[in-house]
PDB file of C-alpha atoms in Angstrom:
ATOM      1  CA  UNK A   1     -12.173   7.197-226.118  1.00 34.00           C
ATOM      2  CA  UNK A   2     -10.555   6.820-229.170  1.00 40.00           C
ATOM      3  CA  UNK A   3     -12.188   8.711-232.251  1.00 41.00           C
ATOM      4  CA  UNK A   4     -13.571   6.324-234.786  1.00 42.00           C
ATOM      5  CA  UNK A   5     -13.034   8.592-237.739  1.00 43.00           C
ATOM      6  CA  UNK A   6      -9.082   7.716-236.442  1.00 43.00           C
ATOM      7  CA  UNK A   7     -10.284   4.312-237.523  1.00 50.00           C
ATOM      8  CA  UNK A   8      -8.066   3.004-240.615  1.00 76.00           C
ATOM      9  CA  UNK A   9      -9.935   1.829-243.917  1.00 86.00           C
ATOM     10  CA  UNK A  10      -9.350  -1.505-243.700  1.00 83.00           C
ATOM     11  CA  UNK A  11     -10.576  -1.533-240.230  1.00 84.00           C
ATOM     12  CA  UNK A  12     -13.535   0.331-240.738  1.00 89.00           C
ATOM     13  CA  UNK A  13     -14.339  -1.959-243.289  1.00 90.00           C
ATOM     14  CA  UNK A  14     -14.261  -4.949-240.885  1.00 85.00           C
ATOM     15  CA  UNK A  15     -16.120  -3.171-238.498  1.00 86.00           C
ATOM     16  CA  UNK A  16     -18.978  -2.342-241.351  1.00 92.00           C
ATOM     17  CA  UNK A  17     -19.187  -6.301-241.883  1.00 88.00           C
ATOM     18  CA  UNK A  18     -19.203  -7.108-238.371  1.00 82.00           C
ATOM     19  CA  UNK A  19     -22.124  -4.101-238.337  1.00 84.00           C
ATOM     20  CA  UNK A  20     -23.881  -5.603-241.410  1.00 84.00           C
ATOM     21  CA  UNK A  21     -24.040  -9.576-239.486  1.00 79.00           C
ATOM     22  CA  UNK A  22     -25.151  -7.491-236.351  1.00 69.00           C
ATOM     23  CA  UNK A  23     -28.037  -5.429-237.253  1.00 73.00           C
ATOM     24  CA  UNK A  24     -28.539  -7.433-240.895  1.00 74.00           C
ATOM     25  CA  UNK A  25     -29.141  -3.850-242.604  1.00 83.00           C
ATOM     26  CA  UNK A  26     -27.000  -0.741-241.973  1.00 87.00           C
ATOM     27  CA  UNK A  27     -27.284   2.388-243.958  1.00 88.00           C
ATOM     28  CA  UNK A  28     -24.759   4.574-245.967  1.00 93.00           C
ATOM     29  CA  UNK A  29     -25.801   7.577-244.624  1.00 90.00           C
ATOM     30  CA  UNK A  30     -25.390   5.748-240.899  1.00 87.00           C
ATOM     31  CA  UNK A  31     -21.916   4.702-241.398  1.00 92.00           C
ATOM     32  CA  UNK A  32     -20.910   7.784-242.916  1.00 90.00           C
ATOM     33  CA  UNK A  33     -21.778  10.072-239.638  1.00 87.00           C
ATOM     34  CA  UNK A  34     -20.615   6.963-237.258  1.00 86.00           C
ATOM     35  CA  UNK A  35     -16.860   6.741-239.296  1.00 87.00           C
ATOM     36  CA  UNK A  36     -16.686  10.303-240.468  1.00 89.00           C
ATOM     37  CA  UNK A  37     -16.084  10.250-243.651  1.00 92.00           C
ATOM     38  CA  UNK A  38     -17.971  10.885-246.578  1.00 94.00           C
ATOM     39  CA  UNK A  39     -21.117   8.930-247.997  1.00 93.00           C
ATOM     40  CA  UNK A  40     -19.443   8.622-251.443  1.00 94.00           C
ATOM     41  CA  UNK A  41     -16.224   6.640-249.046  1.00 94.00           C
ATOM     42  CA  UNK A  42     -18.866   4.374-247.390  1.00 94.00           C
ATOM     43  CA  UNK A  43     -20.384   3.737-251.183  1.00 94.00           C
ATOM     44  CA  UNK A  44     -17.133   2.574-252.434  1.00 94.00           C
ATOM     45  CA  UNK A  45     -16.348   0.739-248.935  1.00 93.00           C
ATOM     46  CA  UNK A  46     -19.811  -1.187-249.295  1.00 94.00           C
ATOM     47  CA  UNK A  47     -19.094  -1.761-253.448  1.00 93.00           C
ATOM     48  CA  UNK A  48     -15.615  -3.383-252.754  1.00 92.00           C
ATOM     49  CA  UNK A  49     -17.107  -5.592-250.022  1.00 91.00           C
ATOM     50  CA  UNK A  50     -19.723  -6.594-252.293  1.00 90.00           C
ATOM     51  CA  UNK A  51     -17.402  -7.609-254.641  1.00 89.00           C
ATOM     52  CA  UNK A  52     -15.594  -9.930-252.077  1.00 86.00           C
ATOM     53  CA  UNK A  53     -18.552 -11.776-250.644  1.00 86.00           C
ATOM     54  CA  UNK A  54     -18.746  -9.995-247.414  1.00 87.00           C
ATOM     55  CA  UNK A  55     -21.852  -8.114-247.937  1.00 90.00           C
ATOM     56  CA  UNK A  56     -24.699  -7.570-250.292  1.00 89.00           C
ATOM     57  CA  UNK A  57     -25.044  -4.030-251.377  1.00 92.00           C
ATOM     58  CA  UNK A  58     -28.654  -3.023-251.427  1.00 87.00           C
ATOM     59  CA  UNK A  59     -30.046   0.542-251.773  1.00 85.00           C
ATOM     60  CA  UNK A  60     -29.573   2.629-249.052  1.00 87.00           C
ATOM     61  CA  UNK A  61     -27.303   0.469-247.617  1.00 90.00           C
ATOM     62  CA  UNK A  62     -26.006  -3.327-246.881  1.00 90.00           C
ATOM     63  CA  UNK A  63     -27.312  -6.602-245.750  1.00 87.00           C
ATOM     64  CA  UNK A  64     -25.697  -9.815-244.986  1.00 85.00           C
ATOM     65  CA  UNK A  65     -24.178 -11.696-248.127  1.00 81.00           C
ATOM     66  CA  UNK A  66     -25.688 -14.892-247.039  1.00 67.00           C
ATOM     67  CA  UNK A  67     -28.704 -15.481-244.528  1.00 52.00           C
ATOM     68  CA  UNK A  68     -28.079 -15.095-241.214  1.00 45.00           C
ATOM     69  CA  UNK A  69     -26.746 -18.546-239.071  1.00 44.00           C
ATOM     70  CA  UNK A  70     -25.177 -19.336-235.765  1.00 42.00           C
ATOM     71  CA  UNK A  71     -21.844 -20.053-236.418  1.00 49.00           C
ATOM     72  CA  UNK A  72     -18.454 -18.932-235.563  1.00 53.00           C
ATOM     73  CA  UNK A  73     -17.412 -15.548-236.852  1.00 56.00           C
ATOM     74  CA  UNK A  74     -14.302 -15.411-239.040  1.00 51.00           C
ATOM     75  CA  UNK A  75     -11.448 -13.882-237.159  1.00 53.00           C
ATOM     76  CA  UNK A  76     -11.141 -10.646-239.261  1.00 51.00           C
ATOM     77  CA  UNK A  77     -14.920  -9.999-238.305  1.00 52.00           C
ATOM     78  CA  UNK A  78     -14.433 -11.041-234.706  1.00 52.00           C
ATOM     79  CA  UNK A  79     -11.164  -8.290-235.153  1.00 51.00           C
ATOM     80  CA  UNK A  80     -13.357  -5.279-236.298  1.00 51.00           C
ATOM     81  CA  UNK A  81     -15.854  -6.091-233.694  1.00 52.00           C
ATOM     82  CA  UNK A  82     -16.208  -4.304-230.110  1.00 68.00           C
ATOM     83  CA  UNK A  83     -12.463  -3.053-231.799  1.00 83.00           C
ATOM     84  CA  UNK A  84     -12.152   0.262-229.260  1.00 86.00           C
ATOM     85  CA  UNK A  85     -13.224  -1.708-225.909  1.00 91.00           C
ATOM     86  CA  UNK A  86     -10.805  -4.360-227.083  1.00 92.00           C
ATOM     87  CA  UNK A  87      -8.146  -1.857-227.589  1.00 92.00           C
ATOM     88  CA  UNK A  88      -8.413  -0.339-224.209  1.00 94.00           C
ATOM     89  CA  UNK A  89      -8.519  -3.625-222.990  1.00 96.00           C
ATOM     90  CA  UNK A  90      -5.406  -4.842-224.688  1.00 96.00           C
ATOM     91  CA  UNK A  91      -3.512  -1.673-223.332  1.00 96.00           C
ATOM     92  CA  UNK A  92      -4.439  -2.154-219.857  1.00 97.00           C
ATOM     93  CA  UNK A  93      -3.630  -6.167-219.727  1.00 98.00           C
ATOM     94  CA  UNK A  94       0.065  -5.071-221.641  1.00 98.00           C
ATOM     95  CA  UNK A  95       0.748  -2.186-218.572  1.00 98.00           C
ATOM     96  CA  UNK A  96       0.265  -5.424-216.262  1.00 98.00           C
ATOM     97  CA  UNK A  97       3.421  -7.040-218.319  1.00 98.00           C
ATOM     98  CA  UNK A  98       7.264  -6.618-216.616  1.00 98.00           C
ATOM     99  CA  UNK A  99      10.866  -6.792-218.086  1.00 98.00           C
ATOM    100  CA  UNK A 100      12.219 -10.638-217.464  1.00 98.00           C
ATOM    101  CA  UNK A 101       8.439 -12.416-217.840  1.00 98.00           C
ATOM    102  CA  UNK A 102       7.428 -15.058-219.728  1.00 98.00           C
ATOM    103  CA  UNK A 103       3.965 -15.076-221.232  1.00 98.00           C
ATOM    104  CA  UNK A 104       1.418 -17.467-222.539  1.00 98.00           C
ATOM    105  CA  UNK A 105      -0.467 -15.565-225.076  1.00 98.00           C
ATOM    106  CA  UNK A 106      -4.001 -17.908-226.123  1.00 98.00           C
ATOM    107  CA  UNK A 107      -5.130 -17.022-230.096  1.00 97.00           C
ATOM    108  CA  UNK A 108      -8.118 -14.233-230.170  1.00 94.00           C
ATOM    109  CA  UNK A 109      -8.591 -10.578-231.508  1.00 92.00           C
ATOM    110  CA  UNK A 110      -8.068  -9.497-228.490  1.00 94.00           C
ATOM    111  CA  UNK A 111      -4.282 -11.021-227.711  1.00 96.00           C
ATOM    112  CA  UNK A 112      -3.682  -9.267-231.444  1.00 95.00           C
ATOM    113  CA  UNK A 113      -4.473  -6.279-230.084  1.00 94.00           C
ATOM    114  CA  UNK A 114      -2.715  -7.263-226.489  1.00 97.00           C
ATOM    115  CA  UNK A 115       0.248  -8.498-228.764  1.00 97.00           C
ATOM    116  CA  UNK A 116       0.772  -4.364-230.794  1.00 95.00           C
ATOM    117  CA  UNK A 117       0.069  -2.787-226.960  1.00 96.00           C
ATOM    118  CA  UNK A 118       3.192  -4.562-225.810  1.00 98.00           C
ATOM    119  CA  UNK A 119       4.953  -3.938-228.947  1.00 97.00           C
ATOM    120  CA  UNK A 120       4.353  -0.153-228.073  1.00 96.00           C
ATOM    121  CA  UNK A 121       5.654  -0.789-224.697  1.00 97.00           C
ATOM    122  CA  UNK A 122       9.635   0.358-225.724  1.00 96.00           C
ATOM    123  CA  UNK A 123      11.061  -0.345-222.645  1.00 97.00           C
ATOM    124  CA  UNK A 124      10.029  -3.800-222.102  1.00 98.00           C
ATOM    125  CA  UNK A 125      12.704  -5.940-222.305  1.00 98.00           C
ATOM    126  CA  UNK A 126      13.672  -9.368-221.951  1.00 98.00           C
ATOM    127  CA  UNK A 127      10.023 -10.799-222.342  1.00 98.00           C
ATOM    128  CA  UNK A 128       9.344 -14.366-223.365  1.00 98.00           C
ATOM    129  CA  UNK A 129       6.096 -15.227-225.408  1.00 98.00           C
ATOM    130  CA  UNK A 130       4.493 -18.575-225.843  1.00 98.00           C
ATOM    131  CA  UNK A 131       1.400 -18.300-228.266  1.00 98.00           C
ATOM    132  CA  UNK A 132      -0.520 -20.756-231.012  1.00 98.00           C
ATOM    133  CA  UNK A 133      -1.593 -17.508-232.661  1.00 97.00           C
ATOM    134  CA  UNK A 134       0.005 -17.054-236.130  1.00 96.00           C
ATOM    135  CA  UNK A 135      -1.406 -13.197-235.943  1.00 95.00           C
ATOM    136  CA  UNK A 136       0.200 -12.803-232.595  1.00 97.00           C
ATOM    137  CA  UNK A 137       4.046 -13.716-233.410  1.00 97.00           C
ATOM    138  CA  UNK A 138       3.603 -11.625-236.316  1.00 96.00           C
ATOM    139  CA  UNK A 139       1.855  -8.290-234.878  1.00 95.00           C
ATOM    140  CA  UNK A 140       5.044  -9.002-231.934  1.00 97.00           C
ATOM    141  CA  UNK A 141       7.408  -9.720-234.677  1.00 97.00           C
ATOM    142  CA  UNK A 142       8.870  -5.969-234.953  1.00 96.00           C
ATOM    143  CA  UNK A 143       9.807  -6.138-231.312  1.00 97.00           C
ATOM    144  CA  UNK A 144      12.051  -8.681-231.768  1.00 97.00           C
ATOM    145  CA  UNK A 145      14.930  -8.983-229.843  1.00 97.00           C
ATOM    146  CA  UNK A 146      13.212  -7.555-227.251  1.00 98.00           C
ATOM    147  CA  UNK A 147      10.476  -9.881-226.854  1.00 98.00           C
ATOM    148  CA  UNK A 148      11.373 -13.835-227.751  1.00 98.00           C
ATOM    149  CA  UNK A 149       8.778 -14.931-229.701  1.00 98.00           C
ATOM    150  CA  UNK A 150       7.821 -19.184-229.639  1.00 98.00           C
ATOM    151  CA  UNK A 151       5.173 -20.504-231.846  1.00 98.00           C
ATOM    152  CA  UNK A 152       4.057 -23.917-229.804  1.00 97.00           C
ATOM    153  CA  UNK A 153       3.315 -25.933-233.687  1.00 95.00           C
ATOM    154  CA  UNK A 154       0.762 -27.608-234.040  1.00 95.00           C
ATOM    155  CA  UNK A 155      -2.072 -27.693-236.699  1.00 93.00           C
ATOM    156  CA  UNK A 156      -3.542 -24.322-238.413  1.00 93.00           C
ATOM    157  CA  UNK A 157      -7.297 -23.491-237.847  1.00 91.00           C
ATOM    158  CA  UNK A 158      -7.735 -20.934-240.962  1.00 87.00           C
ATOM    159  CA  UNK A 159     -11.112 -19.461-238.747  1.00 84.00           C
ATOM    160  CA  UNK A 160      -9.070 -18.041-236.151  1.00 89.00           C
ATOM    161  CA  UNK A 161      -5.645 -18.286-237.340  1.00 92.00           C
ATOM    162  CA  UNK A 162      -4.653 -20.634-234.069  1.00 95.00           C
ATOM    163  CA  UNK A 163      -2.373 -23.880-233.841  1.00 96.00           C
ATOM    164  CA  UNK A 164      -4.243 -26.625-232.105  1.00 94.00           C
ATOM    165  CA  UNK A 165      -3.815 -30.052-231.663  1.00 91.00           C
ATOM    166  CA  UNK A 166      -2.537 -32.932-233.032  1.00 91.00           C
ATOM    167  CA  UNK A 167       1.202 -31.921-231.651  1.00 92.00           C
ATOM    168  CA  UNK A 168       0.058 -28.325-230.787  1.00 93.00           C
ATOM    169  CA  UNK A 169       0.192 -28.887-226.492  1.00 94.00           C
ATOM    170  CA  UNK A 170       3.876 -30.518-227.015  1.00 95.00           C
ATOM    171  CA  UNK A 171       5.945 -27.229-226.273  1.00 96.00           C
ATOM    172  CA  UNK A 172       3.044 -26.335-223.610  1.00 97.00           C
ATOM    173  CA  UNK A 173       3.435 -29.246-221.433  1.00 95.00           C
ATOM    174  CA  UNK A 174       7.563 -28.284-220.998  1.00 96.00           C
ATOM    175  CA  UNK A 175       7.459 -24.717-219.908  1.00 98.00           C
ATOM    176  CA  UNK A 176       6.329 -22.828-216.692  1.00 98.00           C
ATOM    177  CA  UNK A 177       5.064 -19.505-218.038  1.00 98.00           C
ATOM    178  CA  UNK A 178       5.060 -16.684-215.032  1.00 98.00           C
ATOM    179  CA  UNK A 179       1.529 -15.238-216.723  1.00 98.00           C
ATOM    180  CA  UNK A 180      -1.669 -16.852-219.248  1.00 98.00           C
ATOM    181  CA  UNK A 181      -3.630 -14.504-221.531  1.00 98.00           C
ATOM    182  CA  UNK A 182      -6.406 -16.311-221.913  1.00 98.00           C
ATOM    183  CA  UNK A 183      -9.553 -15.627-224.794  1.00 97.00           C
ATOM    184  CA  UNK A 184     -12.984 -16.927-224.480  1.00 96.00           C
ATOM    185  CA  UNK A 185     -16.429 -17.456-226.046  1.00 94.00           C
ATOM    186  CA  UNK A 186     -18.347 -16.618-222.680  1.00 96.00           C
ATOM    187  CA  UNK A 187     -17.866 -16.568-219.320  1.00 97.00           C
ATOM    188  CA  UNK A 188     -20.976 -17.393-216.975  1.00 96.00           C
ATOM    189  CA  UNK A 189     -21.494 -17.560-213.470  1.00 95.00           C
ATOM    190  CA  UNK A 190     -22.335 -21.027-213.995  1.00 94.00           C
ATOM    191  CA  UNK A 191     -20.689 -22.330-216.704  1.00 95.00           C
ATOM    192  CA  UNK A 192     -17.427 -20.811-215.808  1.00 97.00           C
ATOM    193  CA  UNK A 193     -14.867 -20.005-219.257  1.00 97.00           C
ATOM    194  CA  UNK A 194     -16.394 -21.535-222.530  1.00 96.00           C
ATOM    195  CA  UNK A 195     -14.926 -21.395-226.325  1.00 94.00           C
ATOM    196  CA  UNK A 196     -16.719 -22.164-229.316  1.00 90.00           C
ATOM    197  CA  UNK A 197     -14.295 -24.681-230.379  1.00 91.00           C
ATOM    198  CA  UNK A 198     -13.339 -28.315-229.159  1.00 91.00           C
ATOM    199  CA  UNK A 199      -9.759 -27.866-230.435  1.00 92.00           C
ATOM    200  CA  UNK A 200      -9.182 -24.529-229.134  1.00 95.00           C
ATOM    201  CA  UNK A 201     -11.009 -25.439-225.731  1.00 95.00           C
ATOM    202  CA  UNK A 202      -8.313 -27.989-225.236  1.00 95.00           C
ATOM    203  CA  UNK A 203      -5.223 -26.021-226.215  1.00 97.00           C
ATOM    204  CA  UNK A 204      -6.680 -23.606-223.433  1.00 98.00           C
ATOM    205  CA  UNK A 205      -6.580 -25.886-220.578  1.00 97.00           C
ATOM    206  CA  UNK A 206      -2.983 -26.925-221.950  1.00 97.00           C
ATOM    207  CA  UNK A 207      -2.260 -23.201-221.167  1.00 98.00           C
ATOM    208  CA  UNK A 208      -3.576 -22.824-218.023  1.00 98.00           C
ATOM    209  CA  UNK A 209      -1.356 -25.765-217.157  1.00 98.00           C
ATOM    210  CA  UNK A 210       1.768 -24.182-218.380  1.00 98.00           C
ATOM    211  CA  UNK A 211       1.338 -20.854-216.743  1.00 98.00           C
ATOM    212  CA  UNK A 212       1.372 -19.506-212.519  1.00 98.00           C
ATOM    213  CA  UNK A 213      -0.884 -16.772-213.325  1.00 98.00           C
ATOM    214  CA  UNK A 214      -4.462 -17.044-215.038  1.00 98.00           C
ATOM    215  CA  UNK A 215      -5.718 -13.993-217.016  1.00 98.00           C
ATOM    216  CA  UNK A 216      -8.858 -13.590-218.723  1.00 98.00           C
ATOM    217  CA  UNK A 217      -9.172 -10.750-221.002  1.00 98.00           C
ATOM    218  CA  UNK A 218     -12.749 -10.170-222.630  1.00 96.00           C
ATOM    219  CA  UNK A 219     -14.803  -7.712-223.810  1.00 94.00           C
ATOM    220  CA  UNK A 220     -18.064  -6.863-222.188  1.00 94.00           C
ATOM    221  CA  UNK A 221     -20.277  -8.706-224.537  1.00 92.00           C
ATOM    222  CA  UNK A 222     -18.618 -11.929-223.468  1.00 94.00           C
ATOM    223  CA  UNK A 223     -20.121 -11.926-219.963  1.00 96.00           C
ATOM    224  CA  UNK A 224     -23.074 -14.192-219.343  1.00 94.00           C
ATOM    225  CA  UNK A 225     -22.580 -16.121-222.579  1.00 94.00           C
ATOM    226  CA  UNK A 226     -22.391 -20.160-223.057  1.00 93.00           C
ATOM    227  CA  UNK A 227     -20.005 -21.717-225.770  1.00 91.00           C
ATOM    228  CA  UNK A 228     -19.737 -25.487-226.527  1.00 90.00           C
ATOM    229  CA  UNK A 229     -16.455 -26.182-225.163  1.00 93.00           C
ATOM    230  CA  UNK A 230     -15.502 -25.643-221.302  1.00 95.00           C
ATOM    231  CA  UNK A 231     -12.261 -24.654-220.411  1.00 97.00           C
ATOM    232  CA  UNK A 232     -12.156 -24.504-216.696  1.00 97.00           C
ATOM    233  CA  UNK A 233     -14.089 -22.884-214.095  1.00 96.00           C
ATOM    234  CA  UNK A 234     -14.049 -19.873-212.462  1.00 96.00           C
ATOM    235  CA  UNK A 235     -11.964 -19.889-209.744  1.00 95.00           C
ATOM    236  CA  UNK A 236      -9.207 -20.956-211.617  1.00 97.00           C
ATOM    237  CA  UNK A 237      -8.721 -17.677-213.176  1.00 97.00           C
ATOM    238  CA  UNK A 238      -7.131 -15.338-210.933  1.00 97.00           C
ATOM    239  CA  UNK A 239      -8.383 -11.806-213.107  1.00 98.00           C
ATOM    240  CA  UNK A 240     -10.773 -11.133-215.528  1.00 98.00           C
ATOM    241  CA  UNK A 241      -9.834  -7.934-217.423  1.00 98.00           C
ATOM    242  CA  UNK A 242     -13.010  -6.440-219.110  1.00 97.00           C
ATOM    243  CA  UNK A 243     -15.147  -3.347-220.567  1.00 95.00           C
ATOM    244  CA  UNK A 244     -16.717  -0.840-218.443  1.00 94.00           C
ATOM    245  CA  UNK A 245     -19.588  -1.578-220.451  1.00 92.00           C
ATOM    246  CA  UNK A 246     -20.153  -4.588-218.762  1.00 94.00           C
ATOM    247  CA  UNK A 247     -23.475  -5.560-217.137  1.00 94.00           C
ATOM    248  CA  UNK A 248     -22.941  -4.764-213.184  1.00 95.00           C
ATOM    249  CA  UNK A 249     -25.620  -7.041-211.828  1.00 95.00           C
ATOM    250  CA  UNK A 250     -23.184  -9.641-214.039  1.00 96.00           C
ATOM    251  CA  UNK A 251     -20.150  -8.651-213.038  1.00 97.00           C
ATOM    252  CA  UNK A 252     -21.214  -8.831-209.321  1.00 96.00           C
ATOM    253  CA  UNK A 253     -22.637 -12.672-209.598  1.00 96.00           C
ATOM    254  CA  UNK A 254     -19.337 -13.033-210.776  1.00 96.00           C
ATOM    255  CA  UNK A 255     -17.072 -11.910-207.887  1.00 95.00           C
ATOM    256  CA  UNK A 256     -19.676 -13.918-206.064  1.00 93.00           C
ATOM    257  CA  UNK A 257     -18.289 -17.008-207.407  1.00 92.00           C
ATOM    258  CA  UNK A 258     -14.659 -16.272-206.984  1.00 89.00           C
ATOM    259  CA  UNK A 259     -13.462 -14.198-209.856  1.00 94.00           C
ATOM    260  CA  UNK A 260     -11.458 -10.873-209.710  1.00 97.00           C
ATOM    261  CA  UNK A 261     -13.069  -8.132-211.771  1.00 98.00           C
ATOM    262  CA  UNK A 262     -10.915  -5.438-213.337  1.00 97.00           C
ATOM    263  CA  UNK A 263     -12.947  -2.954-215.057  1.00 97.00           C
ATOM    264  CA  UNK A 264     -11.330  -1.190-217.574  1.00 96.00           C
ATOM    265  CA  UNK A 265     -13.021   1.996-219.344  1.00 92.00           C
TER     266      UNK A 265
END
């Protein structure tokens, strides 16, 4: 497993606000052993957030800036969240990738991540990649010409950095992608693939349309959860990539209604 004290200061910072919303207190002397650094680092780490909004810096330690309420995380909290399991997740899904294929890439933190595992793939060539993810052309951007990389349009959602309808399906609904990435809210037994989003939801199924093969990539915590907005049901999803971590009671309910588990740990 990757060593968090590896972890980058701007990512550690994300992962300290998406730490603060969790837990709603976290102390300096906490994050200091967790990131290895120093407590005066995590001080100045918890000031500067302070100073943007992100957090409240309390004694001790940090709560959330505002009170706690269901709602959808920004993207650059959703990034720094579960970050490791999503990288090992975004590494396996890219090994799955050939030279010559096109790819549907759906807008998520994990895709980013999916998006600079590819990038580190060298000897890729000749790859083709359909996204509505503004972060995902650019973290794919430095392997141009290698990769080809086509933003569908569409309109921006600043939450998640994604291009959804009106006009965001046109390019979708013209192309026959070999594979989907596809990101989620939840996937349940019952409910099948959720997002939190109408807009999103529906730029989803417009994927699945455009693409032979289905695949889900999710971290563990996304198993057994609900959003809003269906997106299709299980067995239209030929893999779902996720954590180790996952619940294996879960995981088997799954398979029992059709879906392909990869673990990945």
């Amino acid at each position: 497993m990757t060593d968090v004290a590896d972890v980058a200061a701007d990512t550690r910072r994300e992962r300290i606000v998406s730490m603060v919303l969790e837990h709603e207190f976290v102390r300096v002397t906490d994050l200091a052993g967790l990131f290895g650094v120093t407590s005066v680092t995590i001080r100045a780490d918890l000031e500067l957030l302070d100073r943007q909004g992100s957090l409240r810096r309390v004694r001790g330690g940090a709560i959330p800036a505002k009170p706690l309420r269901a709602a959808e995380p920004s993207f650059e909290v959703s990034l720094g969240s579960a970050a490791v399991e999503k990288t090992r997740l975004a590494r396996h899904a890219a090994g799955l990738v050939v030279s010559g294929e096109s790819l549907v890439i759906d807008a998520g933190t994990t895709t980013t991540f999916l998006a600079r595992a590819l990038v580190a793939r060298p000897e890729l060539t000749d790859v083709v990649v359909f996204t509505n993810s503004l972060r995902v052309a650019v973290e794919l951007e430095p392997a141009i010409p290698r990769i080809t990389v086509l933003l569908t349009g569409g309109t921006l959602r600043p939450a998640t950095h994604a291009l959804v309808d009106p006009l965001g399906a046109l390019m979708l609904e013209r192309i026959n992608a070999d594979t989907l990435f596809l990101t989620c809210h939840g996937v349940d037994a019952a409910a099948g693939i959720t997002g939190v989003n109408l807009l999103e939801a529906e730029m989803k199924r417009k994927m699945l349309g455009a693409a032979r093969r289905h695949l889900v990539v999710a971290d563990s915590s996304k198993l057994g959860r609900t959003g809003l907005a269906p997106v299709c049901a299980l067995p239209e999803v030929d893999l779902l990539i996720t954590g180790g971590e996952a619940d294996p009671a879960t995981v088997e309910t799954l398979r029992d209604e059709g879906i392909a588990v990869e673990l990945v740990d």
